[in-house]
Amino acid sequence: MNQTSPSSQPTPDSSRKMLQALKQMRGKLEALTQAQTEPIAIIGLGCRFPGGAKDSATYWHLLEQGIDAISEVPGDRWNLEEYYDPEGGKPGKTYTKEGGFIENVDRFDPHFFRISPRDAVGLDPQQRILLEVTWESLENAGVTLEHLRHSQTGVYMGICTDDYASLRIQYQEQGGTDESSGLGMGRSIGVGRISHFLGLQGPNIQLDTACSTSLVAIHLACQSLRSRESNLALAGGVNLILSPTSTIGRCQLNMLSRDGR
């Protein structure tokens, strides 16, 4: 025969507390599950694309009209005839003469972003564009600098090429790099500059996963929002073709289409 002492039997009060604890645990579990699938709103957008698409409106027009944004390598990038050979497979040569190129990448207002003209020269144009487009996306969203400062806003940006760095090394008058150009070409520093300029306190991550870089940046931003690590997130990527070096390398591997598309 089993015997149960009075002290081991549940009392109405203990049962009530246990039920309350179970309800709290269930509520937390439901909240966690809901957070993993909670919709995320895109509240602002800024962009630069080939074909003269300098904002979301012109980009949408380009898509709507089916405009071909691919063009021949601009003369201010490199001497096409010096590096082009249609046969392909030749060292130091490209077998394509077309691609997607953004206009006016040399135009930048350093004072607006509190950058000295000297430092701006050493700043990779990819970093300049990230600063500009980030600001434009915030304007598009109607988010003010005062609202962002000291906020838990995360920054997730993809940069996967270093054409400007190779140009600086190639053409710098005395060789090497000075302090300003070294900082201006660091990928992680370029993304960190966004958080510094805006006064953000959320995560700041620069990543490179090749062709998927921008998509992965958005994926990580969504994870950060759903885990409540960030209250707001800035996500995107940039890629400028400034030097023939990367194009030559890809042509050696037969990675590119001959018509640039």
CSV table of C-alpha atoms in Angstrom, one decimal:
chain,number,residue,atom,x,y,z
A,1,MET,CA,0.0,0.0,0.0
A,2,ASN,CA,1.4,3.4,-1.0
A,3,GLN,CA,1.4,6.1,1.6
A,4,THR,CA,1.5,9.8,0.8
A,5,SER,CA,2.4,12.4,3.4
A,6,PRO,CA,0.3,15.5,3.6
A,7,SER,CA,3.3,17.7,2.7
A,8,SER,CA,3.8,16.1,-0.7
A,9,GLN,CA,0.2,16.6,-1.8
A,10,PRO,CA,-0.3,19.7,-4.0
A,11,THR,CA,-2.3,22.5,-2.4
A,12,PRO,CA,-4.7,24.8,-4.2
A,13,ASP,CA,-2.1,27.6,-3.9
A,14,SER,CA,0.8,25.6,-5.3
A,15,SER,CA,-1.4,24.3,-8.2
A,16,ARG,CA,-2.4,27.9,-9.0
A,17,LYS,CA,1.2,29.0,-9.1
A,18,MET,CA,2.2,26.1,-11.2
A,19,LEU,CA,-0.6,26.8,-13.7
A,20,GLN,CA,0.4,30.5,-13.8
A,21,ALA,CA,4.0,29.5,-14.5
A,22,LEU,CA,2.9,27.2,-17.3
A,23,LYS,CA,0.8,30.0,-18.9
A,24,GLN,CA,3.8,32.4,-18.7
A,25,MET,CA,6.0,29.8,-20.4
A,26,ARG,CA,3.5,29.2,-23.1
A,27,GLY,CA,3.1,32.9,-23.7
A,28,LYS,CA,6.9,33.3,-24.1
A,29,LEU,CA,7.0,30.3,-26.5
A,30,GLU,CA,4.2,31.7,-28.6
A,31,ALA,CA,5.9,35.1,-28.7
A,32,LEU,CA,9.2,33.6,-29.8
A,33,THR,CA,7.5,31.5,-32.5
A,34,GLN,CA,5.6,34.5,-33.7
A,35,ALA,CA,8.7,36.6,-33.9
A,36,GLN,CA,10.4,34.1,-36.2
A,37,THR,CA,7.6,34.7,-38.8
A,38,GLU,CA,6.6,38.2,-38.1
A,39,PRO,CA,6.4,40.3,-41.2
A,40,ILE,CA,9.1,42.9,-41.8
A,41,ALA,CA,8.3,46.3,-43.4
A,42,ILE,CA,10.6,48.0,-45.9
A,43,ILE,CA,10.1,51.6,-45.1
A,44,GLY,CA,12.7,53.3,-47.2
A,45,LEU,CA,14.8,52.7,-50.3
A,46,GLY,CA,17.8,54.3,-52.0
A,47,CYS,CA,19.7,52.9,-55.0
A,48,ARG,CA,22.1,53.4,-57.9
A,49,PHE,CA,22.0,51.2,-61.0
A,50,PRO,CA,23.3,51.2,-64.5
A,51,GLY,CA,21.3,52.9,-67.2
A,52,GLY,CA,21.1,56.2,-65.3
A,53,ALA,CA,18.9,54.8,-62.5
A,54,LYS,CA,19.8,57.1,-59.7
A,55,ASP,CA,16.8,56.4,-57.4
A,56,SER,CA,13.9,54.0,-57.0
A,57,ALA,CA,11.7,56.0,-59.4
A,58,THR,CA,14.1,56.0,-62.3
A,59,TYR,CA,15.0,52.3,-61.6
A,60,TRP,CA,11.3,51.4,-61.7
A,61,HIS,CA,11.0,53.3,-65.0
A,62,LEU,CA,14.0,51.3,-66.4
A,63,LEU,CA,12.4,48.0,-65.4
A,64,GLU,CA,8.9,49.0,-66.6
A,65,GLN,CA,10.2,50.1,-70.0
A,66,GLY,CA,12.6,47.2,-70.4
A,67,ILE,CA,15.5,49.5,-71.0
A,68,ASP,CA,18.8,47.7,-71.7
A,69,ALA,CA,21.2,49.2,-69.1
A,70,ILE,CA,24.3,47.4,-70.4
A,71,SER,CA,26.9,49.5,-72.2
A,72,GLU,CA,30.5,49.5,-73.4
A,73,VAL,CA,33.2,50.1,-70.8
A,74,PRO,CA,33.3,53.9,-70.3
A,75,GLY,CA,36.5,55.7,-71.3
A,76,ASP,CA,37.1,57.0,-67.8
A,77,ARG,CA,37.4,53.5,-66.4
A,78,TRP,CA,40.1,52.0,-68.6
A,79,ASN,CA,41.5,51.9,-72.1
A,80,LEU,CA,39.3,49.2,-73.6
A,81,GLU,CA,41.4,48.5,-76.7
A,82,GLU,CA,44.4,47.9,-74.5
A,83,TYR,CA,42.8,45.1,-72.6
A,84,TYR,CA,40.2,43.7,-75.0
A,85,ASP,CA,40.8,40.6,-77.2
A,86,PRO,CA,37.7,38.8,-78.6
A,87,GLU,CA,39.3,35.4,-78.7
A,88,GLY,CA,39.6,35.1,-75.0
A,89,GLY,CA,42.0,33.0,-72.9
A,90,LYS,CA,44.9,35.5,-73.3
A,91,PRO,CA,46.8,36.6,-70.2
A,92,GLY,CA,45.9,40.2,-69.1
A,93,LYS,CA,43.0,40.4,-71.6
A,94,THR,CA,39.2,40.5,-71.4
A,95,TYR,CA,37.0,38.9,-74.0
A,96,THR,CA,34.0,41.2,-73.3
A,97,LYS,CA,33.8,45.0,-73.8
A,98,GLU,CA,30.4,45.6,-72.1
A,99,GLY,CA,28.9,45.6,-68.7
A,100,GLY,CA,26.8,47.5,-66.2
A,101,PHE,CA,28.3,50.8,-65.1
A,102,ILE,CA,27.1,53.5,-62.8
A,103,GLU,CA,27.6,57.1,-63.9
A,104,ASN,CA,29.3,59.9,-62.0
A,105,VAL,CA,31.0,57.7,-59.4
A,106,ASP,CA,33.7,60.4,-58.9
A,107,ARG,CA,31.2,63.0,-57.6
A,108,PHE,CA,30.9,63.3,-53.9
A,109,ASP,CA,30.2,66.0,-51.3
A,110,PRO,CA,32.7,65.1,-48.4
A,111,HIS,CA,31.7,68.1,-46.2
A,112,PHE,CA,28.1,66.8,-45.9
A,113,PHE,CA,29.4,63.6,-44.3
A,114,ARG,CA,32.0,65.5,-42.3
A,115,ILE,CA,34.9,64.1,-44.3
A,116,SER,CA,37.9,66.3,-45.2
A,117,PRO,CA,38.7,66.7,-48.9
A,118,ARG,CA,42.1,65.0,-48.3
A,119,ASP,CA,40.5,61.9,-46.8
A,120,ALA,CA,37.8,61.9,-49.5
A,121,VAL,CA,40.5,61.3,-52.1
A,122,GLY,CA,41.5,58.1,-50.4
A,123,LEU,CA,37.9,57.0,-49.8
A,124,ASP,CA,36.8,54.1,-52.0
A,125,PRO,CA,34.0,55.3,-54.2
A,126,GLN,CA,32.0,52.3,-53.1
A,127,GLN,CA,32.1,53.7,-49.5
A,128,ARG,CA,31.0,57.1,-50.8
A,129,ILE,CA,28.0,55.6,-52.6
A,130,LEU,CA,27.0,53.6,-49.5
A,131,LEU,CA,27.0,56.8,-47.5
A,132,GLU,CA,25.0,58.7,-50.1
A,133,VAL,CA,22.4,55.9,-50.7
A,134,THR,CA,22.0,55.2,-47.0
A,135,TRP,CA,21.2,58.9,-46.4
A,136,GLU,CA,18.8,58.9,-49.4
A,137,SER,CA,17.0,55.7,-48.1
A,138,LEU,CA,16.5,57.4,-44.7
A,139,GLU,CA,15.1,60.5,-46.4
A,140,ASN,CA,12.8,58.2,-48.4
A,141,ALA,CA,11.6,56.7,-45.2
A,142,GLY,CA,11.1,60.0,-43.4
A,143,VAL,CA,13.5,59.0,-40.7
A,144,THR,CA,15.5,61.9,-39.1
A,145,LEU,CA,19.0,61.9,-37.8
A,146,GLU,CA,17.7,62.8,-34.3
A,147,HIS,CA,15.5,59.7,-34.3
A,148,LEU,CA,18.4,57.5,-35.2
A,149,ARG,CA,21.1,58.8,-33.0
A,150,HIS,CA,22.0,56.4,-30.1
A,151,SER,CA,19.4,53.9,-31.4
A,152,GLN,CA,19.7,50.2,-31.7
A,153,THR,CA,19.9,50.3,-35.5
A,154,GLY,CA,21.9,47.6,-37.2
A,155,VAL,CA,23.9,48.0,-40.4
A,156,TYR,CA,24.5,45.1,-42.7
A,157,MET,CA,26.3,45.9,-45.9
A,158,GLY,CA,28.1,43.9,-48.6
A,159,ILE,CA,31.3,44.9,-50.3
A,160,CYS,CA,33.2,42.2,-52.3
A,161,THR,CA,35.6,44.1,-54.6
A,162,ASP,CA,38.7,46.3,-54.2
A,163,ASP,CA,39.2,47.9,-57.6
A,164,TYR,CA,39.9,51.3,-56.1
A,165,ALA,CA,42.6,49.9,-53.9
A,166,SER,CA,44.4,48.3,-56.9
A,167,LEU,CA,44.2,51.6,-58.8
A,168,ARG,CA,45.6,53.6,-55.8
A,169,ILE,CA,48.5,51.1,-55.5
A,170,GLN,CA,49.1,51.2,-59.2
A,171,TYR,CA,49.0,55.0,-59.8
A,172,GLN,CA,50.1,56.5,-56.4
A,173,GLU,CA,53.0,58.8,-57.1
A,174,GLN,CA,55.4,57.5,-54.3
A,175,GLY,CA,54.1,54.0,-53.9
A,176,GLY,CA,52.4,52.4,-50.9
A,177,THR,CA,49.4,54.0,-49.2
A,178,ASP,CA,49.2,56.8,-46.7
A,179,GLU,CA,47.1,56.7,-43.6
A,180,SER,CA,44.0,58.3,-45.1
A,181,SER,CA,43.9,56.0,-48.2
A,182,GLY,CA,44.5,52.9,-46.0
A,183,LEU,CA,41.4,53.7,-43.9
A,184,GLY,CA,39.4,54.8,-46.9
A,185,MET,CA,39.8,51.4,-48.6
A,186,GLY,CA,39.1,49.1,-45.6
A,187,ARG,CA,35.8,47.4,-46.3
A,188,SER,CA,34.8,47.0,-42.6
A,189,ILE,CA,35.8,50.6,-41.8
A,190,GLY,CA,33.7,51.7,-44.7
A,191,VAL,CA,30.6,50.1,-43.3
A,192,GLY,CA,31.5,51.2,-39.8
A,193,ARG,CA,31.6,54.8,-41.1
A,194,ILE,CA,27.8,54.6,-41.6
A,195,SER,CA,27.2,53.8,-37.9
A,196,HIS,CA,29.7,56.4,-36.8
A,197,PHE,CA,28.2,59.2,-39.0
A,198,LEU,CA,24.6,58.4,-37.9
A,199,GLY,CA,25.5,57.7,-34.3
A,200,LEU,CA,24.1,54.2,-34.3
A,201,GLN,CA,24.6,51.6,-31.5
A,202,GLY,CA,23.3,48.5,-33.2
A,203,PRO,CA,25.3,45.7,-34.8
A,204,ASN,CA,27.6,46.7,-37.7
A,205,ILE,CA,28.6,43.9,-40.2
A,206,GLN,CA,30.4,44.0,-43.5
A,207,LEU,CA,30.3,40.8,-45.5
A,208,ASP,CA,31.4,39.2,-48.7
A,209,THR,CA,29.6,36.1,-50.0
A,210,ALA,CA,30.4,36.8,-53.7
A,211,CYS,CA,27.2,37.1,-55.8
A,212,SER,CA,24.8,36.6,-52.9
A,213,THR,CA,26.4,39.3,-50.8
A,214,SER,CA,23.5,41.8,-50.8
A,215,LEU,CA,20.9,39.0,-50.3
A,216,VAL,CA,22.8,37.7,-47.3
A,217,ALA,CA,23.0,41.2,-45.9
A,218,ILE,CA,19.2,41.5,-46.0
A,219,HIS,CA,18.8,38.0,-44.5
A,220,LEU,CA,21.1,38.9,-41.5
A,221,ALA,CA,19.2,42.2,-41.1
A,222,CYS,CA,15.9,40.3,-40.9
A,223,GLN,CA,17.3,37.9,-38.3
A,224,SER,CA,18.6,40.8,-36.2
A,225,LEU,CA,15.1,42.4,-36.3
A,226,ARG,CA,13.3,39.2,-35.4
A,227,SER,CA,15.6,38.4,-32.5
A,228,ARG,CA,15.1,41.9,-31.2
A,229,GLU,CA,18.9,42.5,-31.5
A,230,SER,CA,18.0,45.6,-33.6
A,231,ASN,CA,15.0,47.8,-33.7
A,232,LEU,CA,15.7,49.1,-37.2
A,233,ALA,CA,18.2,47.8,-39.8
A,234,LEU,CA,20.0,49.2,-42.9
A,235,ALA,CA,20.9,46.6,-45.4
A,236,GLY,CA,22.4,46.6,-48.9
A,237,GLY,CA,25.5,46.2,-51.0
A,238,VAL,CA,27.7,47.9,-53.5
A,239,ASN,CA,29.9,46.8,-56.4
A,240,LEU,CA,31.8,49.2,-58.7
A,241,ILE,CA,33.9,48.1,-61.7
A,242,LEU,CA,36.7,50.6,-61.7
A,243,SER,CA,39.7,48.6,-62.9
A,244,PRO,CA,40.1,45.9,-65.5
A,245,THR,CA,41.8,43.7,-63.0
A,246,SER,CA,38.7,41.9,-61.6
A,247,THR,CA,37.2,41.6,-65.1
A,248,ILE,CA,40.4,40.1,-66.4
A,249,GLY,CA,40.4,37.5,-63.6
A,250,ARG,CA,36.8,36.5,-64.3
A,251,CYS,CA,37.5,36.2,-68.0
A,252,GLN,CA,40.4,33.9,-67.3
A,253,LEU,CA,37.9,31.6,-65.6
A,254,ASN,CA,35.3,32.1,-68.4
A,255,MET,CA,32.8,33.4,-65.8
A,256,LEU,CA,31.5,36.3,-67.9
A,257,SER,CA,29.1,36.5,-70.9
A,258,ARG,CA,30.8,37.8,-74.0
A,259,ASP,CA,28.0,40.4,-74.5
A,260,GLY,CA,28.2,41.6,-70.9
A,261,ARG,CA,24.7,40.4,-70.1
